[in-house]
GROMACS .gro file of N, CA and C in nm:
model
  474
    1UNK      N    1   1.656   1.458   0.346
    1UNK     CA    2   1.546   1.431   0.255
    1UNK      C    3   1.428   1.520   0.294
    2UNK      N    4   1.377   1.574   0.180
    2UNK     CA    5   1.249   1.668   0.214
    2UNK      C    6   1.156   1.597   0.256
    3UNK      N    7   1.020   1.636   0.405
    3UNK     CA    8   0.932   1.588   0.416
    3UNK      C    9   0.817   1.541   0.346
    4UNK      N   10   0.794   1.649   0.217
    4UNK     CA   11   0.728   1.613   0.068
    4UNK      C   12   0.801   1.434   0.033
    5UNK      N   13   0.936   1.451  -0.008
    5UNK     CA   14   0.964   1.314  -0.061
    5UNK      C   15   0.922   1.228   0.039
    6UNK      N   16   0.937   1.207   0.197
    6UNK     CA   17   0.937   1.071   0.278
    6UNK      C   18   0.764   1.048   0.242
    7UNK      N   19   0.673   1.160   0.278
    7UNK     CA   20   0.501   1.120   0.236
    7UNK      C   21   0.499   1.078   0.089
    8UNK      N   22   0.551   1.094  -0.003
    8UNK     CA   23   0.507   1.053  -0.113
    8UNK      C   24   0.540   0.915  -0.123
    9UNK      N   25   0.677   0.881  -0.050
    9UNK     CA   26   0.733   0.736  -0.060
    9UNK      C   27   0.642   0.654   0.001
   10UNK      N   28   0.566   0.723   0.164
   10UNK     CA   29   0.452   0.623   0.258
   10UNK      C   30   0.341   0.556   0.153
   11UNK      N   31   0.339   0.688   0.109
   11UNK     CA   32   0.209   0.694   0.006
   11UNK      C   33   0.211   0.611  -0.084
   12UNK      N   34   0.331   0.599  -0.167
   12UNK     CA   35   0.325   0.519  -0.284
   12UNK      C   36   0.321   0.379  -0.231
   13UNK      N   37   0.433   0.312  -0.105
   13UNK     CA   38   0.444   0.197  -0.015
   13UNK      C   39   0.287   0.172   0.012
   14UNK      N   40   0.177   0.240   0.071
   14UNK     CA   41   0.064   0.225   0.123
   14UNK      C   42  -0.006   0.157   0.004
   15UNK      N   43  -0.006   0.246  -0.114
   15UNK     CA   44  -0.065   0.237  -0.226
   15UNK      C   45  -0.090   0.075  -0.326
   16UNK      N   46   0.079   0.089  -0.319
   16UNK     CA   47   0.150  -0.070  -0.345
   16UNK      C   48   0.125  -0.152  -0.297
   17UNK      N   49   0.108  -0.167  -0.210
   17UNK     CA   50   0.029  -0.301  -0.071
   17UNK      C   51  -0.140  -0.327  -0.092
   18UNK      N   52  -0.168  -0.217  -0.113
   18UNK     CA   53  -0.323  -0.213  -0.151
   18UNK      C   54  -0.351  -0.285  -0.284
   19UNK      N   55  -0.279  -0.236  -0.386
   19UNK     CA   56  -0.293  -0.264  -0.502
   19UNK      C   57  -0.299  -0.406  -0.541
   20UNK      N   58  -0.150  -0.423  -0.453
   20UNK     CA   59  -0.138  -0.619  -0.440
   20UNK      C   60  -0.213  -0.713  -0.364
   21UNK      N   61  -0.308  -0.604  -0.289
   21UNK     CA   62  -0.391  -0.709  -0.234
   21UNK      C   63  -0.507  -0.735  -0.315
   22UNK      N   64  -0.556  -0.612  -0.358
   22UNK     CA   65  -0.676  -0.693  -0.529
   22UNK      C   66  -0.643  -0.717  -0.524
   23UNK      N   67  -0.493  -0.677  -0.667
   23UNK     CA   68  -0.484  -0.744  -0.797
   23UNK      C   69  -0.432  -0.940  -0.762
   24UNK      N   70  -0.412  -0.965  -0.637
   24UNK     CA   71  -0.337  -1.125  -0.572
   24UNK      C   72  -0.478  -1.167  -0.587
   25UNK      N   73  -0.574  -1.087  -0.511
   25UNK     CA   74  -0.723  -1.118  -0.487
   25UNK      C   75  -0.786  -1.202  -0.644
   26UNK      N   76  -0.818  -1.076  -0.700
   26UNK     CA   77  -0.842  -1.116  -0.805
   26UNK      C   78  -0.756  -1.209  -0.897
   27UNK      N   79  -0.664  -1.226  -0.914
   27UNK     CA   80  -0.574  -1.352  -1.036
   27UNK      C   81  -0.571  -1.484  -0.913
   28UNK      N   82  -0.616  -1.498  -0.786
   28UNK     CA   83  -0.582  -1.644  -0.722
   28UNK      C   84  -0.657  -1.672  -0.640
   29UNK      N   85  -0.698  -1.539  -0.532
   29UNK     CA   86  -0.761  -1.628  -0.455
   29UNK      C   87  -0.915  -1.641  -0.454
   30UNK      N   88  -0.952  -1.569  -0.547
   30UNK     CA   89  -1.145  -1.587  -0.625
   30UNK      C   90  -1.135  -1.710  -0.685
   31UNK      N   91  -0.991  -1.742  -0.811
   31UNK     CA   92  -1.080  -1.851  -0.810
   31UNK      C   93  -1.039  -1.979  -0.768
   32UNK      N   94  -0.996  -2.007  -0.660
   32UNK     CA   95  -0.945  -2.112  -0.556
   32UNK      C   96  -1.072  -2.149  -0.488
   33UNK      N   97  -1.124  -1.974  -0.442
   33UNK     CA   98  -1.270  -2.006  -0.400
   33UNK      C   99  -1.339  -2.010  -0.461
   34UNK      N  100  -1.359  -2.006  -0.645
   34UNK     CA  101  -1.458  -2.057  -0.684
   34UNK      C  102  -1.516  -2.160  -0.686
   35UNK      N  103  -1.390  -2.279  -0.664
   35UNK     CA  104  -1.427  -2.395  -0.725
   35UNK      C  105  -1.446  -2.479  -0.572
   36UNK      N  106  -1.471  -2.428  -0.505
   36UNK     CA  107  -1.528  -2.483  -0.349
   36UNK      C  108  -1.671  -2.496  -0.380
   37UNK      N  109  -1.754  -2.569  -0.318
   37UNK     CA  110  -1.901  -2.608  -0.325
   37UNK      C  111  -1.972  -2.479  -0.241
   38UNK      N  112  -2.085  -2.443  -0.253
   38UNK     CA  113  -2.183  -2.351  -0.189
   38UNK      C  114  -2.113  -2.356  -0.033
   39UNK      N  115  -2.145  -2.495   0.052
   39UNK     CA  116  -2.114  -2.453   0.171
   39UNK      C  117  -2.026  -2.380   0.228
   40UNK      N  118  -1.900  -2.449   0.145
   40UNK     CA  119  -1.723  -2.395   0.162
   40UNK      C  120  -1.734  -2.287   0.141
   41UNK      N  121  -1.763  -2.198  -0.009
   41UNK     CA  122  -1.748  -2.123  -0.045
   41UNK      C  123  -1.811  -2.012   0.076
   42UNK      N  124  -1.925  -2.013   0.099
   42UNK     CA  125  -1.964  -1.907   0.203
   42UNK      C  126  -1.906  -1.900   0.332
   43UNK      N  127  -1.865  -2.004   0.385
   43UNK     CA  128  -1.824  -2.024   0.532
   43UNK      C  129  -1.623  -1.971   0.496
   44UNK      N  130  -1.578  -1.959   0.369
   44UNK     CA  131  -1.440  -1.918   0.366
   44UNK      C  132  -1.462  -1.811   0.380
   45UNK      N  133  -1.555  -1.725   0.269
   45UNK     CA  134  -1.551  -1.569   0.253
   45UNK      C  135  -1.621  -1.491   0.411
   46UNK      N  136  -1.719  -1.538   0.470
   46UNK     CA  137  -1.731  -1.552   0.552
   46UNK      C  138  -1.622  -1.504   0.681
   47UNK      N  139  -1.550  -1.635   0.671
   47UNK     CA  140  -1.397  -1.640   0.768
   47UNK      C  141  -1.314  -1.510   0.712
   48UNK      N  142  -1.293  -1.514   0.549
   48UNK     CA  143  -1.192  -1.396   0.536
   48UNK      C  144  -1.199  -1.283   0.508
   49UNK      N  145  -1.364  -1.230   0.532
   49UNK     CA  146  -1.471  -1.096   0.574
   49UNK      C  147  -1.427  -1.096   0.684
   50UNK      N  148  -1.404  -1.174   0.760
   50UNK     CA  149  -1.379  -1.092   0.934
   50UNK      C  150  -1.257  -1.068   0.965
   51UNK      N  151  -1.134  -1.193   0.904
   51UNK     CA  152  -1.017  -1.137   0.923
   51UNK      C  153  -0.939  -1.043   0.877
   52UNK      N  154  -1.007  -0.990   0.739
   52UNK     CA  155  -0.965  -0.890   0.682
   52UNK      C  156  -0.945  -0.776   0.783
   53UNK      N  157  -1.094  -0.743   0.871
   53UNK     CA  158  -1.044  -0.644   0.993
   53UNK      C  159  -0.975  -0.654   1.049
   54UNK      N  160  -0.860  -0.584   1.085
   54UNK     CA  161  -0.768  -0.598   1.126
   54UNK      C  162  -0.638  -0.513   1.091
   55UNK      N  163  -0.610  -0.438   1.195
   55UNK     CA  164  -0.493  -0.299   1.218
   55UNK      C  165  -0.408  -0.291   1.077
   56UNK      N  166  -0.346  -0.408   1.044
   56UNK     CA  167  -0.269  -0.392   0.920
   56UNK      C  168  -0.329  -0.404   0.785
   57UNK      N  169  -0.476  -0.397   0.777
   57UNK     CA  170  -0.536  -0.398   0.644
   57UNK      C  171  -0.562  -0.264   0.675
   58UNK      N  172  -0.616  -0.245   0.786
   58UNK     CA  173  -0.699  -0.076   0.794
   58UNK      C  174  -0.559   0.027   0.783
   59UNK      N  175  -0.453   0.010   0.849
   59UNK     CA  176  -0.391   0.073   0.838
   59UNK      C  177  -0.331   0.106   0.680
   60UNK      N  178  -0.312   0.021   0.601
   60UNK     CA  179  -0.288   0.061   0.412
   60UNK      C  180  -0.405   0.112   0.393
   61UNK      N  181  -0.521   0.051   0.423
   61UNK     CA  182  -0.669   0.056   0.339
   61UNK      C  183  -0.700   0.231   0.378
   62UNK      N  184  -0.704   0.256   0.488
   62UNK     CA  185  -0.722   0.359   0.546
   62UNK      C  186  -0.621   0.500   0.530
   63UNK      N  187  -0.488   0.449   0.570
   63UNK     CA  188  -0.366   0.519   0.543
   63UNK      C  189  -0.399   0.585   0.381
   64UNK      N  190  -0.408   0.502   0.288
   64UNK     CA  191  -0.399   0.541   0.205
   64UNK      C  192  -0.520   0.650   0.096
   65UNK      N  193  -0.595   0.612   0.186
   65UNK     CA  194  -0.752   0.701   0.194
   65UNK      C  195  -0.655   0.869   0.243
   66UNK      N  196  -0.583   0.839   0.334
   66UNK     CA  197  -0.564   1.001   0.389
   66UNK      C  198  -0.425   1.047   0.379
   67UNK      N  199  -0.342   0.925   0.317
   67UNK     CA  200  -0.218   1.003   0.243
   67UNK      C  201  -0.205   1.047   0.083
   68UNK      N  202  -0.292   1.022   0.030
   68UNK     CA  203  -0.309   1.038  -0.134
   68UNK      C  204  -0.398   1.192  -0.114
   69UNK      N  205  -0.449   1.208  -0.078
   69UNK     CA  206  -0.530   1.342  -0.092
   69UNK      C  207  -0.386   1.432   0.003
   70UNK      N  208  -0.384   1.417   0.119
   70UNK     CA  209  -0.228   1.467   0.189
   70UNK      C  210  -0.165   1.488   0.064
   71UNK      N  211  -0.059   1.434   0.061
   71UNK     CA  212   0.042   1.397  -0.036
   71UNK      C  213  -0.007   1.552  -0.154
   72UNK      N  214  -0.123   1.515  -0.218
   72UNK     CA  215  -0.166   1.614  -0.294
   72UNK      C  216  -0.147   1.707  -0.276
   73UNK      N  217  -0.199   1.742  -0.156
   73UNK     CA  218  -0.239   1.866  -0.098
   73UNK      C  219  -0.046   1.965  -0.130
   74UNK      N  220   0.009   1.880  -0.028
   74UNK     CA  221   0.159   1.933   0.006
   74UNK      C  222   0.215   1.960  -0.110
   75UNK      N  223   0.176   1.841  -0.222
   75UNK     CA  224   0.258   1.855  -0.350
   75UNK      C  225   0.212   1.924  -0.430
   76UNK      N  226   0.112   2.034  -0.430
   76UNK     CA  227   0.004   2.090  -0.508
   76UNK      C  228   0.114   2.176  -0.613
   77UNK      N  229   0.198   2.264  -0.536
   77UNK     CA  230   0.297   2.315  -0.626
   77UNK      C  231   0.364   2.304  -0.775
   78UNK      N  232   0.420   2.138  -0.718
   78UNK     CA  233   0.514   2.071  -0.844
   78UNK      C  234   0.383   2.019  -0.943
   79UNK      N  235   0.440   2.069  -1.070
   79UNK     CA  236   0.344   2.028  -1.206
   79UNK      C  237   0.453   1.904  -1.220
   80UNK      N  238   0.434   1.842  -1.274
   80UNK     CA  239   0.320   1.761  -1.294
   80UNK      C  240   0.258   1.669  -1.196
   81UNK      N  241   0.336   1.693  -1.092
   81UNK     CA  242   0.305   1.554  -0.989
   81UNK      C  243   0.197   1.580  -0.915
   82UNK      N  244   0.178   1.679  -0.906
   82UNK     CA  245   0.034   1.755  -0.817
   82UNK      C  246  -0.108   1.683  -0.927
   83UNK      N  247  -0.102   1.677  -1.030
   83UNK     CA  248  -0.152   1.610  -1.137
   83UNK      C  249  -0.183   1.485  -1.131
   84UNK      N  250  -0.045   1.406  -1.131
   84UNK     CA  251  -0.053   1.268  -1.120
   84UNK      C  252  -0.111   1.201  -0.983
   85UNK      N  253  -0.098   1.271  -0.857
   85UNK     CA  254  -0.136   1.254  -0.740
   85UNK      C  255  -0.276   1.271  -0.738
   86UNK      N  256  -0.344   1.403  -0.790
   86UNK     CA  257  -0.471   1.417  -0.829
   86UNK      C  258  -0.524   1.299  -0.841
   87UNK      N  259  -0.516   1.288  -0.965
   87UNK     CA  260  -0.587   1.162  -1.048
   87UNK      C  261  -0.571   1.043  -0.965
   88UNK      N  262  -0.451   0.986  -0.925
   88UNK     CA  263  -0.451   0.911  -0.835
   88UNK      C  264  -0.527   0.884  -0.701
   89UNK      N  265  -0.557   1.019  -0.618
   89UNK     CA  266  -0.684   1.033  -0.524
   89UNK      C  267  -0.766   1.004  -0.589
   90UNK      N  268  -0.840   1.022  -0.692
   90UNK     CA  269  -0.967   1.061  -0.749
   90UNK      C  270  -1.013   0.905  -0.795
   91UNK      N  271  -0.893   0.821  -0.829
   91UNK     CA  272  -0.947   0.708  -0.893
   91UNK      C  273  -0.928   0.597  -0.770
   92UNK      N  274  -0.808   0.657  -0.642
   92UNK     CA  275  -0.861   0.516  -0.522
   92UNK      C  276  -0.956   0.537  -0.424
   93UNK      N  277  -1.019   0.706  -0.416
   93UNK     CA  278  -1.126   0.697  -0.324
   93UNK      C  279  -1.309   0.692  -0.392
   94UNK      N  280  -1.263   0.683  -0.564
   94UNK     CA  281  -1.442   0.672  -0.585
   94UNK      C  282  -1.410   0.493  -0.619
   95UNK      N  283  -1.279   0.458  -0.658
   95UNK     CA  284  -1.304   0.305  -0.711
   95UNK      C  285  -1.252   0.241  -0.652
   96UNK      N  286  -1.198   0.239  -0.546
   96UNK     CA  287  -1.106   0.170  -0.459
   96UNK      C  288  -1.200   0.216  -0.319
   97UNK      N  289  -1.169   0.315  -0.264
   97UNK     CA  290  -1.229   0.350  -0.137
   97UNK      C  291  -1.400   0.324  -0.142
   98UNK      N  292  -1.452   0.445  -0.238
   98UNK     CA  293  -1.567   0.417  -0.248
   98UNK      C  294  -1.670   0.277  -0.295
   99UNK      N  295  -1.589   0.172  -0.369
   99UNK     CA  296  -1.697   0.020  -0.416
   99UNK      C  297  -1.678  -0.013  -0.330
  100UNK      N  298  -1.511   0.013  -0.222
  100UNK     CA  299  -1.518  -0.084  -0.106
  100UNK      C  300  -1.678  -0.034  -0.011
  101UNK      N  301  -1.655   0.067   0.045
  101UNK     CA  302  -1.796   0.134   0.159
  101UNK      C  303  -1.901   0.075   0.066
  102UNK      N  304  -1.957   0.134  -0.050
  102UNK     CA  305  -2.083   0.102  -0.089
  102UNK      C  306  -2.124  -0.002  -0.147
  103UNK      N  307  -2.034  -0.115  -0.160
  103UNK     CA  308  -2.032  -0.181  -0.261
  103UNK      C  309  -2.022  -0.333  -0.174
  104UNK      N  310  -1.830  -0.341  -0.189
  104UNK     CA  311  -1.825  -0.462  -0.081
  104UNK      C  312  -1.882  -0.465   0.035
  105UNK      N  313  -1.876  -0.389   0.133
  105UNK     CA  314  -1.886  -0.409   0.286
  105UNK      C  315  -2.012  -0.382   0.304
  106UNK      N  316  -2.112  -0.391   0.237
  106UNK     CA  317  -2.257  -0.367   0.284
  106UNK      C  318  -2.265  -0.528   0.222
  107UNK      N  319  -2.226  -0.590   0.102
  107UNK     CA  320  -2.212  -0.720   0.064
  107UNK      C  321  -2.179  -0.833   0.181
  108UNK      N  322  -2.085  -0.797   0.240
  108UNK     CA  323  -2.008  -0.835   0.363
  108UNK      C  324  -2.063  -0.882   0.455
  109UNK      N  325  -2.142  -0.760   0.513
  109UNK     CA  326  -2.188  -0.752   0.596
  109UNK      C  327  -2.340  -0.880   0.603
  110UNK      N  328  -2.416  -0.881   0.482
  110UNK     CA  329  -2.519  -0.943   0.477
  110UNK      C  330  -2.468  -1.117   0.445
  111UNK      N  331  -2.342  -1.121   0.382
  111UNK     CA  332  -2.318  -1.240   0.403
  111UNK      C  333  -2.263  -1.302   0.564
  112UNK      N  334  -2.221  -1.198   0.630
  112UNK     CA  335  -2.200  -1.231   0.823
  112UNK      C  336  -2.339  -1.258   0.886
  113UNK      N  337  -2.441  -1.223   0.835
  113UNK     CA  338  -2.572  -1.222   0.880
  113UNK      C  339  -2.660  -1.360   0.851
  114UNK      N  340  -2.582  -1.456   0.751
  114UNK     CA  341  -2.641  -1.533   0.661
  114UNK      C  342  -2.610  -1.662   0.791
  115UNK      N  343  -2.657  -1.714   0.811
  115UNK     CA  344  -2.681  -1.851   0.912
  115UNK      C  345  -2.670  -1.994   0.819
  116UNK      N  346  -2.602  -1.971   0.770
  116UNK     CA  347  -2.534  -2.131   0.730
  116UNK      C  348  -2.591  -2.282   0.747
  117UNK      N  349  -2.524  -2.288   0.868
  117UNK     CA  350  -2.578  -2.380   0.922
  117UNK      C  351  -2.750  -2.438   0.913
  118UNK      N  352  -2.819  -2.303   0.931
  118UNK     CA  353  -2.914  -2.329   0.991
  118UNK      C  354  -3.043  -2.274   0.847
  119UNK      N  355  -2.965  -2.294   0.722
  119UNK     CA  356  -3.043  -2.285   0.576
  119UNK      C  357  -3.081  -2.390   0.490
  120UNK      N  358  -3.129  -2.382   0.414
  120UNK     CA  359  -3.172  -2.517   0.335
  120UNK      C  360  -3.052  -2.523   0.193
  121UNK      N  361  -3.006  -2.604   0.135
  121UNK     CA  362  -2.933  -2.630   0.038
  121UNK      C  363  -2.977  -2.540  -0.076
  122UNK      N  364  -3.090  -2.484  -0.070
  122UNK     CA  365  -3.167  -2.377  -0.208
  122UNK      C  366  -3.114  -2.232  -0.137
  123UNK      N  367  -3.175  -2.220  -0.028
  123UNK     CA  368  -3.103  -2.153   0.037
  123UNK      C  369  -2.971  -2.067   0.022
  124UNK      N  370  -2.896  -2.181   0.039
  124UNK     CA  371  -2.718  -2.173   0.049
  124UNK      C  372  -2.694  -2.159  -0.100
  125UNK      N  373  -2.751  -2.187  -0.199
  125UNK     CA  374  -2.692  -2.191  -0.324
  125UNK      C  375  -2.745  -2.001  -0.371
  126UNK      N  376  -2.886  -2.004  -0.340
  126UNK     CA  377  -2.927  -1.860  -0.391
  126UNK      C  378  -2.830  -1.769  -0.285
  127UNK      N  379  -2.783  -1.763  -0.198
  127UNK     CA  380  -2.735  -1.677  -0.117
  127UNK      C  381  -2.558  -1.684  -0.202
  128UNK      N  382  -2.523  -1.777  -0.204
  128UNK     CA  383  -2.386  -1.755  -0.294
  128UNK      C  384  -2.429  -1.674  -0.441
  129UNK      N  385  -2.536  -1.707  -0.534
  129UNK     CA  386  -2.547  -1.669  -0.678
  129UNK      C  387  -2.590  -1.550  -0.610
  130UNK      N  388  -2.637  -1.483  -0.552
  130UNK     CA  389  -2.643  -1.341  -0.524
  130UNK      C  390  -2.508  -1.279  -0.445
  131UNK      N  391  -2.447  -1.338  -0.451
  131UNK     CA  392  -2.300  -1.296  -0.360
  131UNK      C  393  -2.197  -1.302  -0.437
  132UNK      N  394  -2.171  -1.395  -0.508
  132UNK     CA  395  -2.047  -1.450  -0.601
  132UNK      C  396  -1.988  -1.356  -0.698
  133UNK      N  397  -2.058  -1.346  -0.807
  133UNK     CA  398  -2.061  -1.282  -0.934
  133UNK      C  399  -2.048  -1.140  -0.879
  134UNK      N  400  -2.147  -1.071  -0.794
  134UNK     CA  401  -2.122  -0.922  -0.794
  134UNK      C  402  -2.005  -0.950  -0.714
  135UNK      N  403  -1.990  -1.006  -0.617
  135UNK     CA  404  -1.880  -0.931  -0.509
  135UNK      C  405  -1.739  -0.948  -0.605
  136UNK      N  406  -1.723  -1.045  -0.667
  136UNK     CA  407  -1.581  -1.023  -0.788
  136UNK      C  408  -1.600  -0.948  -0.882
  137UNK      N  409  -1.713  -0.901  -0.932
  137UNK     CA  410  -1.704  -0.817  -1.024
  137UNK      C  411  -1.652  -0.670  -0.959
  138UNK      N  412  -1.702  -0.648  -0.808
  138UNK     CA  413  -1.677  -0.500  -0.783
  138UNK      C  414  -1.545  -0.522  -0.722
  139UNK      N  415  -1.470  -0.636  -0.686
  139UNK     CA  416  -1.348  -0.671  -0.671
  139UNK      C  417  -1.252  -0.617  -0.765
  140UNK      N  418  -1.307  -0.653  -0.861
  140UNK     CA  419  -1.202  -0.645  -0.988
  140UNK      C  420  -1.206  -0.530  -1.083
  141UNK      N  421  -1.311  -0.449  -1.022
  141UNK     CA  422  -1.354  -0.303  -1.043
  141UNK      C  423  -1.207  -0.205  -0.959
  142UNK      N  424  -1.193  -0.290  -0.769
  142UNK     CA  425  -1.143  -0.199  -0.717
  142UNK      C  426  -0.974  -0.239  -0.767
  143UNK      N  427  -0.947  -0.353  -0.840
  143UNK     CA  428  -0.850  -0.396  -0.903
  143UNK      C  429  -0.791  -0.310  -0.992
  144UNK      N  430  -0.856  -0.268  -1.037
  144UNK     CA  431  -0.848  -0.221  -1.182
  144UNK      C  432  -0.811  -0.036  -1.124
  145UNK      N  433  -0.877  -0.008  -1.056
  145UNK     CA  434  -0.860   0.169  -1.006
  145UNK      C  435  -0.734   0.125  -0.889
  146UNK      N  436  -0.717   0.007  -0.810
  146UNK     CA  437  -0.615   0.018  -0.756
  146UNK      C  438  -0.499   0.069  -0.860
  147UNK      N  439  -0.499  -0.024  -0.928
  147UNK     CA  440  -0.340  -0.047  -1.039
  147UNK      C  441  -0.327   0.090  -1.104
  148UNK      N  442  -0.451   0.155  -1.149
  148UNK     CA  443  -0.460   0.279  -1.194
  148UNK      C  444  -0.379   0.356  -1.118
  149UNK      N  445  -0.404   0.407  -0.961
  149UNK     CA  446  -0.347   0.497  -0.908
  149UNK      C  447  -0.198   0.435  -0.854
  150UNK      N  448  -0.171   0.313  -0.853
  150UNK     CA  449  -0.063   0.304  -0.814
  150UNK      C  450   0.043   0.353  -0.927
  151UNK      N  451   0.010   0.305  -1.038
  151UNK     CA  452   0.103   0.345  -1.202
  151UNK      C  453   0.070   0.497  -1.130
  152UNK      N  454   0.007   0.611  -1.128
  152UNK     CA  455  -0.052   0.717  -1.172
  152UNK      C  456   0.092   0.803  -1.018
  153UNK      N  457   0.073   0.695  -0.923
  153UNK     CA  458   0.177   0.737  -0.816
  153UNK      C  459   0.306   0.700  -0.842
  154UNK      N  460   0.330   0.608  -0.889
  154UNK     CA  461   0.461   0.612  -0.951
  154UNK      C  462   0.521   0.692  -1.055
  155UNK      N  463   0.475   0.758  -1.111
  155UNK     CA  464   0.440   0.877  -1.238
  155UNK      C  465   0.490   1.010  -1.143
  156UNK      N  466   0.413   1.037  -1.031
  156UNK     CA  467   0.429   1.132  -0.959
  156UNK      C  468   0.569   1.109  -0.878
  157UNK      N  469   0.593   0.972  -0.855
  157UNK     CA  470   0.790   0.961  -0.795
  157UNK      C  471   0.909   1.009  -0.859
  158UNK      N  472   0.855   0.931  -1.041
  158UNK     CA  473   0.911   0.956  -1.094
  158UNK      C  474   0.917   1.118  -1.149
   0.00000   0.00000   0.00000
């Protein structure tokens, strides 16, 4: 098997894992946590902001940041797939890679900062309505460019 085919297969595998983690994100587990009260709700996302770090998220999340442009690169040759791979970089590192850096994880970050415990009930409620709504909306932003490049990499297998 050519080394072109085994990276495109990592790639598409990397891709696929990513994709399913929105698109699961978005159709179940937003709104499981929607319907938790202010406290719950912050102290889950909270909990699953930190465990998200961790070798086997970074490794797809990341991997796939530097095998889709790869992949490209090697496959630049073959029309159309050099194409489909294109587009595929282009739509998981400004809508996928990039809402995550500028978007979620600066979100993230200020909800790890947020002291719970130690807020008033007005507090805890304005700190979710400023958290809630955007952080699923840019969720379902990176949902949406995941699924994009994964179809767009399967295009390029095929």
């Amino acid at each position: 098997m050519k080394m072109t085919i085994v990276l495109l297969i990592f790639t598409a595998v990397l891709m696929a894992l990513i994709a399913g983690l929105f698109y699961a994100y978005s159709c179940s587990v937003v709104l499981g946590l929607g319907k938790l009260s202010d406290v719950e709700y912050l102290k889950a996302m909270q909990s699953i902001n930190r465990e998200i770090l961790n070798p086997v998220f970074f490794l797809s999340f990341m991997g796939t940041a530097i095998l889709l442009p790869v992949s490209t690169f090697f496959l630049r040759g073959e029309q159309p797939v050099f194409i489909f791979l294109l587009l595929a970089t282009l739509a998981y590192l400004i809508g996928v890679f990039g809402v995550t850096v500028v978007g979620n994880v600066p979100m993230n970050d200020q909800l790890d900062q947020f002291d719970i415990s130690g807020s008033t009930v007005e507090a805890i409620k304005q700190m979710r309505e400023n958290f809630e709504a955007r952080w699923n909306f840019l969720n379902n932003v990176r949902t949406v460019f995941s699924v994009v490049s994964i179809v767009l990499v399967v295009c390029a297998c095929v």
